[in-house]
Tab-separated table of C-alpha atoms in Angstrom:
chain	number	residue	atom	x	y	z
A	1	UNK	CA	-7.275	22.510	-3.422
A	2	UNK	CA	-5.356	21.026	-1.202
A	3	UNK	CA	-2.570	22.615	0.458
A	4	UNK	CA	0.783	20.509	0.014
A	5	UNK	CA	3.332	23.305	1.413
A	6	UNK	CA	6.416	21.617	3.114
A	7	UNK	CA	6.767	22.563	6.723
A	8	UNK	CA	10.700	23.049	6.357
A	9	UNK	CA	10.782	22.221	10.405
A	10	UNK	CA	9.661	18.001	9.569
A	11	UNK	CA	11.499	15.453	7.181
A	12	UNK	CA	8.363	14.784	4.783
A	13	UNK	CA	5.840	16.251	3.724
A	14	UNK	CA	2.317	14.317	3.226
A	15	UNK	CA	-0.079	14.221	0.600
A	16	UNK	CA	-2.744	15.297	2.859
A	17	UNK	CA	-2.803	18.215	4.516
A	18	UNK	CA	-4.278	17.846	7.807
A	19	UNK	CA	-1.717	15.029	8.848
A	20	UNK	CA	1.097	15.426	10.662
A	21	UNK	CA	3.882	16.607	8.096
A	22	UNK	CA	6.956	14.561	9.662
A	23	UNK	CA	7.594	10.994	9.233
A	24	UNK	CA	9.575	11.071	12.816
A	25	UNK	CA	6.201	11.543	14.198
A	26	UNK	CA	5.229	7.948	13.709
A	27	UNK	CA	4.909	6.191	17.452
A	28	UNK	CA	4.988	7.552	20.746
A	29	UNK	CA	7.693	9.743	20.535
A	30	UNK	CA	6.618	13.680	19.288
A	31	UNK	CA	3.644	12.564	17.585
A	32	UNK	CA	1.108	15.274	17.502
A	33	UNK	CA	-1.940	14.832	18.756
A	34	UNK	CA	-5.125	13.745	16.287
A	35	UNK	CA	-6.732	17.287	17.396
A	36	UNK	CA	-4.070	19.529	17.447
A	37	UNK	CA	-2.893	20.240	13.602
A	38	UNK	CA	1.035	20.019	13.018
A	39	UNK	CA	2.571	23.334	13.334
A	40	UNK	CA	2.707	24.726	9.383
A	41	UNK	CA	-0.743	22.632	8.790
A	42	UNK	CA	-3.166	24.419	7.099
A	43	UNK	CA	-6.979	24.163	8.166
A	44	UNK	CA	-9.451	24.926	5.702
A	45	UNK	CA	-12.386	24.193	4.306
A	46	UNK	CA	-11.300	21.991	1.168
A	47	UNK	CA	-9.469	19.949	4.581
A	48	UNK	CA	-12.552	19.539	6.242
A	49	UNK	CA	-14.710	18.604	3.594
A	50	UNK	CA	-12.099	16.117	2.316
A	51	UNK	CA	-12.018	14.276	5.859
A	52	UNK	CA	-16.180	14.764	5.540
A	53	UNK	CA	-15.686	12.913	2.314
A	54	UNK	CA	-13.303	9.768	3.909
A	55	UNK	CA	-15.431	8.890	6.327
A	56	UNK	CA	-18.545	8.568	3.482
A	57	UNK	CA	-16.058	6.250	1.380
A	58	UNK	CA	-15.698	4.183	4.333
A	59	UNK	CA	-19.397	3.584	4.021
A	60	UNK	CA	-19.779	2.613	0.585
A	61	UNK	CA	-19.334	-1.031	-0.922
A	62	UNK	CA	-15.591	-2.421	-1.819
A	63	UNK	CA	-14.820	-2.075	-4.985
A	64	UNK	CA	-12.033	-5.418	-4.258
A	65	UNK	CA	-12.443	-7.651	-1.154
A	66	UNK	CA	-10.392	-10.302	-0.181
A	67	UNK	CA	-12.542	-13.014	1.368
A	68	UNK	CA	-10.403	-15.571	3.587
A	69	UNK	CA	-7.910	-15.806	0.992
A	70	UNK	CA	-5.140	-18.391	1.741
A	71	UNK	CA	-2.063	-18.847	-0.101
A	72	UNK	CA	-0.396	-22.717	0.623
A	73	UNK	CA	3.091	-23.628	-1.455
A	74	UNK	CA	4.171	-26.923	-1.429
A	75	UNK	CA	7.734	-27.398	-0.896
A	76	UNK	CA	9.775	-30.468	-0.550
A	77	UNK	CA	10.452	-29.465	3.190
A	78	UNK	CA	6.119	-29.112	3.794
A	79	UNK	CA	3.472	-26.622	3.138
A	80	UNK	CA	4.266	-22.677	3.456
A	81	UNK	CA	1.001	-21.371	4.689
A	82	UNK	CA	2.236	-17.906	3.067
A	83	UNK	CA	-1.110	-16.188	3.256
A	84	UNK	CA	-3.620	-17.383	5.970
A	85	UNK	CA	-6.774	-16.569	5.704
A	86	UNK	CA	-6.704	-12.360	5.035
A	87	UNK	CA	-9.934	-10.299	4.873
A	88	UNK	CA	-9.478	-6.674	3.067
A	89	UNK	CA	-11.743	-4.065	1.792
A	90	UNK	CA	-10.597	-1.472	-0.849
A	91	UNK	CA	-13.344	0.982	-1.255
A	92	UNK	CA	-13.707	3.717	-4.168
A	93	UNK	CA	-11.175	6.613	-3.233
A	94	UNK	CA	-9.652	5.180	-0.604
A	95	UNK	CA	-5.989	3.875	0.558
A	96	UNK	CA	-5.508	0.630	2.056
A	97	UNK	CA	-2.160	-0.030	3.354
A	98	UNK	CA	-0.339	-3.362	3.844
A	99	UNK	CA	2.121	-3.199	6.316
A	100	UNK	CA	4.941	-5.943	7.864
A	101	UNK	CA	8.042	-7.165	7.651
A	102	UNK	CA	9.672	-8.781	4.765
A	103	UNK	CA	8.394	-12.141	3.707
A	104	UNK	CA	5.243	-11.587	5.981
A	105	UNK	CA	2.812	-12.456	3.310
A	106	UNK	CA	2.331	-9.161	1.053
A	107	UNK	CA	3.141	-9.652	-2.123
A	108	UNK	CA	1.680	-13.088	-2.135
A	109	UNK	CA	-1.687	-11.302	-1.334
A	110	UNK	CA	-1.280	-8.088	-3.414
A	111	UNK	CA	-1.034	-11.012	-6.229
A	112	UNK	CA	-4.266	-12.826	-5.389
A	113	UNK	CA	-6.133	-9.445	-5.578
A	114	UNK	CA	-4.884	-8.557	-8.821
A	115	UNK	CA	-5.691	-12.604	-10.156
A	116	UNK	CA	-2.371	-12.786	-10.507
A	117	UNK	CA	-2.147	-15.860	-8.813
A	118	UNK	CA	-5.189	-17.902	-7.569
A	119	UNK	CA	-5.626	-18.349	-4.034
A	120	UNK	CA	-5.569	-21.630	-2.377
A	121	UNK	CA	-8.431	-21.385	-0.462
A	122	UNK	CA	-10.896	-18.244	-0.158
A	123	UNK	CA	-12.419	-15.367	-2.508
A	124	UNK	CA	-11.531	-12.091	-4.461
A	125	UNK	CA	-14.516	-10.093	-5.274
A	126	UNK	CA	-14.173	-7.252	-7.501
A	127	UNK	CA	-17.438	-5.402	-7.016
A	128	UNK	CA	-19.417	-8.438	-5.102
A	129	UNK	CA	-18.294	-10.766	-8.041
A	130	UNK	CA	-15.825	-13.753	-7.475
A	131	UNK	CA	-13.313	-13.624	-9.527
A	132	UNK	CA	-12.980	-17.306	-10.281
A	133	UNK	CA	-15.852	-17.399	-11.437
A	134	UNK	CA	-16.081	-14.279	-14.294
A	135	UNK	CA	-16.719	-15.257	-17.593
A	136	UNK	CA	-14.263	-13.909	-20.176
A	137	UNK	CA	-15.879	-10.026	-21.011
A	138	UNK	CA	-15.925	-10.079	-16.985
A	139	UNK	CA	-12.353	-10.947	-16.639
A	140	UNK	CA	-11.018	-8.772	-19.455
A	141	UNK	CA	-13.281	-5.749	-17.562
A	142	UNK	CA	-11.083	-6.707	-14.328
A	143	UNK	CA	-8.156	-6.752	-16.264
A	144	UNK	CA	-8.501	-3.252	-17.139
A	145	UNK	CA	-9.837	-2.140	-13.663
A	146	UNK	CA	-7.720	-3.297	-11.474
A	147	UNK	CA	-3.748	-2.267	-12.793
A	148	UNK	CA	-0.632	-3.386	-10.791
A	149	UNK	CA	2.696	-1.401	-10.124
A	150	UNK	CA	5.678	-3.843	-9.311
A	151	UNK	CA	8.527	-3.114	-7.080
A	152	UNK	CA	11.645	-2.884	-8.954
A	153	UNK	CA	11.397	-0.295	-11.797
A	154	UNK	CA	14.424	-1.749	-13.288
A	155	UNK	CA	12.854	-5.154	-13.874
A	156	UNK	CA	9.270	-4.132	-14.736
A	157	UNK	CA	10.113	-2.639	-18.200
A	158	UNK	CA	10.937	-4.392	-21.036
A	159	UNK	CA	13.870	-3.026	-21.973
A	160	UNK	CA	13.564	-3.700	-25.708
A	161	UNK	CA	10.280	-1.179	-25.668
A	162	UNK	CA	9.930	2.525	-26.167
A	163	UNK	CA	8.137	4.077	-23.405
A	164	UNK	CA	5.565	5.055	-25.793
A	165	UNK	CA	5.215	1.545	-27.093
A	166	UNK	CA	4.791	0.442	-23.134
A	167	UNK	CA	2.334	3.056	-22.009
A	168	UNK	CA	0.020	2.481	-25.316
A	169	UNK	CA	0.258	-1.742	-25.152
A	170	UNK	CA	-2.876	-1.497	-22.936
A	171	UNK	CA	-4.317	0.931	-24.780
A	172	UNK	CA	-4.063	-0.891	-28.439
A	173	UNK	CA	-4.377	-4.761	-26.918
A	174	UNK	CA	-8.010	-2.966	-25.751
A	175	UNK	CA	-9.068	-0.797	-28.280
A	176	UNK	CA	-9.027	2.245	-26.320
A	177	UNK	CA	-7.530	4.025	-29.618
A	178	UNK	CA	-8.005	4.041	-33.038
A	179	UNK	CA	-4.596	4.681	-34.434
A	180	UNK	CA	-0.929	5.419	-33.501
A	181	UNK	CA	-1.298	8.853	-33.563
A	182	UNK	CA	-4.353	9.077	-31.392
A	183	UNK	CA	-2.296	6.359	-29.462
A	184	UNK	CA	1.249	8.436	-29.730
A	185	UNK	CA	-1.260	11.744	-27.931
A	186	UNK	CA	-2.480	9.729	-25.433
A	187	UNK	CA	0.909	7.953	-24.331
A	188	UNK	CA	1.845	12.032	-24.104
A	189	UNK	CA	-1.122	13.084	-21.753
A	190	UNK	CA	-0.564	10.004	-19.576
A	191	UNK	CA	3.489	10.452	-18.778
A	192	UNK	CA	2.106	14.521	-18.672
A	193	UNK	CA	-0.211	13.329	-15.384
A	194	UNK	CA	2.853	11.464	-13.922
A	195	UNK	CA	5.566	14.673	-14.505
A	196	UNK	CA	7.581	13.594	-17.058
A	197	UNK	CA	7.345	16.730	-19.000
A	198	UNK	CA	8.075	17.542	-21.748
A	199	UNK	CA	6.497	14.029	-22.790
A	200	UNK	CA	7.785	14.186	-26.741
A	201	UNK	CA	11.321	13.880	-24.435
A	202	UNK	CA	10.555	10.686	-22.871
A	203	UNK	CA	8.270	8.608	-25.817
A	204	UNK	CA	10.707	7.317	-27.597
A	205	UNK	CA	13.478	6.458	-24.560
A	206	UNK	CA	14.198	2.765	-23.492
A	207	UNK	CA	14.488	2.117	-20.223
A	208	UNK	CA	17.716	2.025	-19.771
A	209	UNK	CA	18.263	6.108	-20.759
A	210	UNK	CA	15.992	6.600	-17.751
A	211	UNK	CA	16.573	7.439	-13.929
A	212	UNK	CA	14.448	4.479	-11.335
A	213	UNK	CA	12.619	7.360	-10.486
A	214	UNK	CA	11.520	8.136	-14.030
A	215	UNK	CA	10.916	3.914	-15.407
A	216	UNK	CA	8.446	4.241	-12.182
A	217	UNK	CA	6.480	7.056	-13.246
A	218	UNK	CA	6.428	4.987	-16.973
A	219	UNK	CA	5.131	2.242	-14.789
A	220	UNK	CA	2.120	4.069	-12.930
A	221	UNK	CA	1.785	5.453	-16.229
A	222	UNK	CA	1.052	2.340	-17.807
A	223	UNK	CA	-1.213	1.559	-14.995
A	224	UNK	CA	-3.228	4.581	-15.878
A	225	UNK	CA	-3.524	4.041	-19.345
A	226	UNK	CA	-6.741	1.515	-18.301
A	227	UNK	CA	-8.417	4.290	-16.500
A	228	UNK	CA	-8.766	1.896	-13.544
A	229	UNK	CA	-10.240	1.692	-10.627
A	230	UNK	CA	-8.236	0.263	-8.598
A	231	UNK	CA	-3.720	0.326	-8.273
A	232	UNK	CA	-2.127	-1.868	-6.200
A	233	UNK	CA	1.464	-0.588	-5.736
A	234	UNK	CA	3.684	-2.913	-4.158
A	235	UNK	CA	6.899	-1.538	-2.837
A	236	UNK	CA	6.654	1.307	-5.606
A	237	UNK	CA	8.817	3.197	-3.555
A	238	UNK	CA	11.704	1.134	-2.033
A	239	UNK	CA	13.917	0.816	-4.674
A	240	UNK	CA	14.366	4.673	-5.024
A	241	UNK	CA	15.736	7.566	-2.915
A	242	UNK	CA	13.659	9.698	-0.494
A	243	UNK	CA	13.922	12.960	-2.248
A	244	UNK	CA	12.513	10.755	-5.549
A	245	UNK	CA	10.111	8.439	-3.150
A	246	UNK	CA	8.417	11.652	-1.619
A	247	UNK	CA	8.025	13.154	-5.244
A	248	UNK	CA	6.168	9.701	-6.515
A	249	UNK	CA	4.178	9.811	-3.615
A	250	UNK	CA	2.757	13.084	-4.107
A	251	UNK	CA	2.226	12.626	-7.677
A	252	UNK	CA	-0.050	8.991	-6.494
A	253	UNK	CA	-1.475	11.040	-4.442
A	254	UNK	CA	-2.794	13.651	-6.395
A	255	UNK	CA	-3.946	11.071	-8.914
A	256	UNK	CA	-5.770	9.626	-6.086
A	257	UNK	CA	-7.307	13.134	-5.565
A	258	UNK	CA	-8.130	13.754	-9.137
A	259	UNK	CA	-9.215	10.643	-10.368
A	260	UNK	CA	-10.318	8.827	-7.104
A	261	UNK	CA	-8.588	5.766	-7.365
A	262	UNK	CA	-8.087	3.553	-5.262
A	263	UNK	CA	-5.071	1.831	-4.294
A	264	UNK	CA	-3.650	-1.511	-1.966
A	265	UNK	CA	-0.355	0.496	-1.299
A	266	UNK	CA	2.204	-2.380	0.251
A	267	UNK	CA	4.893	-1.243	1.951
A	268	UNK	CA	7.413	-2.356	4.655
A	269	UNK	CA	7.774	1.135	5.646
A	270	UNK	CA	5.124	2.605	8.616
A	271	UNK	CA	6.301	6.612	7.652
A	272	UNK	CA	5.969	5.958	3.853
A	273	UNK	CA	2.139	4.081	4.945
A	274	UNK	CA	1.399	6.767	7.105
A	275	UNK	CA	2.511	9.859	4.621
A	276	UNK	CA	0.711	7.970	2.007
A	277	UNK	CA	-2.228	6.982	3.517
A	278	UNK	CA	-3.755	9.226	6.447
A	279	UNK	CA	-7.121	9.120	5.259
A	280	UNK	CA	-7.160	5.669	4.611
A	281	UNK	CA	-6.325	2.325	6.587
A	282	UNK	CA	-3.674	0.677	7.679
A	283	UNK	CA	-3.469	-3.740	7.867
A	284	UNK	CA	-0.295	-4.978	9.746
A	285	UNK	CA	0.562	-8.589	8.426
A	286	UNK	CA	2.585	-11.062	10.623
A	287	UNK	CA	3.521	-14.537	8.998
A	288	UNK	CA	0.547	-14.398	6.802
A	289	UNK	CA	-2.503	-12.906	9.134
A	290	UNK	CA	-3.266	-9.584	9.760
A	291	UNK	CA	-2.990	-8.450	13.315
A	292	UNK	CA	-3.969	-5.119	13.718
A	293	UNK	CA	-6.540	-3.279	10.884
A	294	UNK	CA	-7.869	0.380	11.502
A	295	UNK	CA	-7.785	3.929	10.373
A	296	UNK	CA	-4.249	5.086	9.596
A	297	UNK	CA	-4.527	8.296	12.575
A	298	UNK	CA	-5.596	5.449	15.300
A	299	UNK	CA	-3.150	2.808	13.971
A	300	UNK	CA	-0.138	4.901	14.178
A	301	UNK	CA	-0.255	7.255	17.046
A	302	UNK	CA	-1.864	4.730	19.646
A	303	UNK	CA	-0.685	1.031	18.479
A	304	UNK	CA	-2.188	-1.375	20.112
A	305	UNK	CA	-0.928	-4.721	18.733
A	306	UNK	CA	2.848	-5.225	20.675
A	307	UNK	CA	3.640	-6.108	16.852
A	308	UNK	CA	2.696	-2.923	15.745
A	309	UNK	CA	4.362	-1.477	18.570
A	310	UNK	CA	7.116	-2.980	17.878
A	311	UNK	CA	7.247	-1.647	13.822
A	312	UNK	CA	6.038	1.800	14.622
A	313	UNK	CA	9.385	1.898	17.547
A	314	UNK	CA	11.730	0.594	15.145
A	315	UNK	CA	10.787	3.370	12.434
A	316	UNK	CA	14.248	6.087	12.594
A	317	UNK	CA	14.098	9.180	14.584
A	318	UNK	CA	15.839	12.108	12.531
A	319	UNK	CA	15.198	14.505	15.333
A	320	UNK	CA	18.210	13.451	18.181
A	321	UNK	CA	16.499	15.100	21.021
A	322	UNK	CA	13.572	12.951	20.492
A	323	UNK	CA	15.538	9.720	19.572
A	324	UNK	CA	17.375	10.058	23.075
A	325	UNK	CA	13.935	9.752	24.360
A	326	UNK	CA	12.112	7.593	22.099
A	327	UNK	CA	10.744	4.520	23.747
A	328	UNK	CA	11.831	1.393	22.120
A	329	UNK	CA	10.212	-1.889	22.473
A	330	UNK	CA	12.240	-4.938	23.323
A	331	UNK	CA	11.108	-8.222	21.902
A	332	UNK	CA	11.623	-11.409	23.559
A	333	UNK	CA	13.609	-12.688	20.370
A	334	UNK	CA	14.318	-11.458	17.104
A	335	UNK	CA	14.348	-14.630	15.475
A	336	UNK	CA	11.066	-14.802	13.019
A	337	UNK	CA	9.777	-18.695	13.545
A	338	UNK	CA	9.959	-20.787	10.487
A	339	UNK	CA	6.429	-21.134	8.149
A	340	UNK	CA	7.028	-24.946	8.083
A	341	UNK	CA	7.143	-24.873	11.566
A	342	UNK	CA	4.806	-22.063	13.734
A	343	UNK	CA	4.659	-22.450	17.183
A	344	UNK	CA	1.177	-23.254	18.873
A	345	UNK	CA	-1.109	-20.600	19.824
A	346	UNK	CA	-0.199	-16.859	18.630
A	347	UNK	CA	2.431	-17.001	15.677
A	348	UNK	CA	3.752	-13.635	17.536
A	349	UNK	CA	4.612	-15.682	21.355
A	350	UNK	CA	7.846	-16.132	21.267
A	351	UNK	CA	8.735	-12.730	20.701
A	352	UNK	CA	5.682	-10.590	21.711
A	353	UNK	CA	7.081	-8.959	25.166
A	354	UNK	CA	3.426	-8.822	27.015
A	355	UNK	CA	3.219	-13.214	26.256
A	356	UNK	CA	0.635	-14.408	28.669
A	357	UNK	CA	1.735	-18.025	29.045
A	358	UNK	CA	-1.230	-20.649	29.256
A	359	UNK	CA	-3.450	-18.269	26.507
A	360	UNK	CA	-1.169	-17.138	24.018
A	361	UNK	CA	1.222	-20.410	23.471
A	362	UNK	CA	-1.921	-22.438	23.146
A	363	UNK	CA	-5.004	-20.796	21.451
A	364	UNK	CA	-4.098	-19.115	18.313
A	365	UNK	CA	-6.448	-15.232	18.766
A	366	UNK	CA	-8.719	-14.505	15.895
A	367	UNK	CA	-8.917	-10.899	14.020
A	368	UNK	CA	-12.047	-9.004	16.589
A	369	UNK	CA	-12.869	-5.770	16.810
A	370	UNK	CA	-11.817	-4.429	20.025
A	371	UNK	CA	-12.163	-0.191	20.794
A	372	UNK	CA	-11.637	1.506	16.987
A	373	UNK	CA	-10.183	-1.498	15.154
A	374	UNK	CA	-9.620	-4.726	14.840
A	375	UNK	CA	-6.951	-6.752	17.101
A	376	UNK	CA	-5.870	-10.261	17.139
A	377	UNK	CA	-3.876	-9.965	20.319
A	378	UNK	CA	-5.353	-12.211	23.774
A	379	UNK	CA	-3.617	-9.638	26.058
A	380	UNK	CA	-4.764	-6.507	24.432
A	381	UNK	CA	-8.521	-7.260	23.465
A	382	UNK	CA	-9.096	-8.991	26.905
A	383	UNK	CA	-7.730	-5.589	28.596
């Protein structure tokens, strides 16, 4: 089992419990080193075998791949090139996070991978398959497999619903149940997963007698209800406080433990992606590409992308000693150019702070692999 004691000495705790426990230890400043364990980590054997196990996930087939997938909107002022070309992997068990500023592109492509909206140009494969091109059975299979958690918990409900008739909606539309009361038990077990206990409390509540906190357990809920295989959870978290955030968290991440789901977890937030997803992978998005893509460990405690540099220095210090010697990084502007109009070259020139001129203001650098990841950065992958 895995250990998921709080070290009271660290602001967080993580899901996993051979990463570093403290979301202050994101970036240069006091993060612990990959081979020294956080003081109050424990080291065992479940640990080990679970890292054992990450790496072998790594190596097995996507179960949802995003395949150039472009997202154009036509507007009256031009095209918005929202999503520009992205390549992603989810695998079985495994966290991908997507990671950037708002309006950088990831909702738009959490929303292609579910089929929620079609993309321009490119592919979604769920397990090899394109998308666009399943027959119905196929789709309705996808439906069911891959289950999406919006951001505002308010919003996602129908407030006219019961939470039991939301959670069991999937279930009837697909047959999973034969009757109401085999429906009614289920809708019970699946709000007793997310802790809302005693369920017979909670089934017949609207959403409006409910906390955020509690409408966005009803929501993962809901998503469970499929069984699926995949979540993609965008912005779960935001909308609620930390003390509530860091409780959701640890109850997706148990269900990723226990069921071995996957999930696209989008977030704005580098500590929530790196408490989240430590054992999985973390994609930084810039106006619609992603820039940097590796394992979460190498991603956060040795950026390499001056964007990702950038997010990982802006992320709050709670500890003041360290803040006083935390090493910010100074863009060249802080103005974010305009979709309808990107500069030449790298879409990140005019504010990256190592800009090469004659390179990176004319040739626009492509997504390589460069040391443990992949970079799209002249500077960086020419070093």
């Amino acid at each position: 089992m895995i250990d998921r004691t709080v070290n009271p000495a660290h602001a967080e705790p993580r899901p996993d419990d051979t990463a570093p426990r403290a979301a202050s230890a994101v970036g240069h400043g006091g993060a612990p080193a990959l081979s020294d364990p956080a003081p109050g980590t424990v080291v065992d054997a479940a640990s080990t075998t679970e890292a054992i196990e990450a790496d072998e996930r790594r190596g097995q087939p996507p179960v949802l791949t995003l395949k150039g997938a472009q997202q154009v909107f036509r507007t009256s002022r031009g095209e918005v090139p929202a999503v520009a070309g992205v390549d992603l992997d989810v695998r079985p068990g495994q966290v991908l996070c997507l990671v950037g500023e708002s309006g950088c592109g990831k909702t738009t492509t959490a929303r292609m991978a579910a089929a929620l909206s079609s993309p321009t140009a490119g592919s979604v494969l769920f397990r090899g398959k394109d998308v666009a091109a399943m027959d119905r059975k196929e789709r309705a299979a996808f439906r069911r497999s891959v289950q999406y958690i919006h951001q505002d918990p308010y919003a996602s409900l129908n407030p006219v619903r019961t939470v039991y008739s939301t959670v069991s909606a999937g279930l009837r539309r697909h047959k999973l149940v034969k009757n109401r009361h085999e429906a009614r038990r289920v809708a019970a077990d699946l709000l007793e997963r997310v802790d809302l206990t005693p369920a017979e409390d909670y089934l017949d509540k609207y959403p409006h007698q409910m906390s955020g906190g509690q409408r966005q357990r009803v929501a993962v809920a809901r998503a469970l209800a499929m069984e699926p295989e995949v979540i993609i959870a965008d912005e779960s978290t935001s909308m609620l406080d930390v003390s509530i955030r860091v409780s959701l968290l640890n109850t997706l991440g148990r269900l990723r433990d226990e069921l071995g789901v996957s999930f696209l977890f989008i977030t704005h937030d580098l500590a929530v992606a790196k408490y989240f997803a430590w054992r999985g992978e973390i994609a930084v998005m810039y106006l619609g590409k992603v820039v940097e893509h590796g394992p979460t460990p190498q991603v956060v405690n040795d950026p390499r992308h001056p964007y990702t540099q950038a997010l990982i220095s802006a992320v709050c210090e709670p500890d003041p000693d360290l803040a006083k010697n935390k090493e910010r990084v100074r863009l060249r502007s802080s103005d974010i150019p305009d979709l309808t109009d990107l500069p030449p070259g790298c879409d990140f020139h005019p504010r990256c702070p190592i800009y090469a001129q004659g390179s990176c203001d004319t040739v626009r650098p492509p997504l390589v692999r460069s040391h443990d990841r992949l970079l799209a950065c002249h500077v960086v992958t020419r070093g």
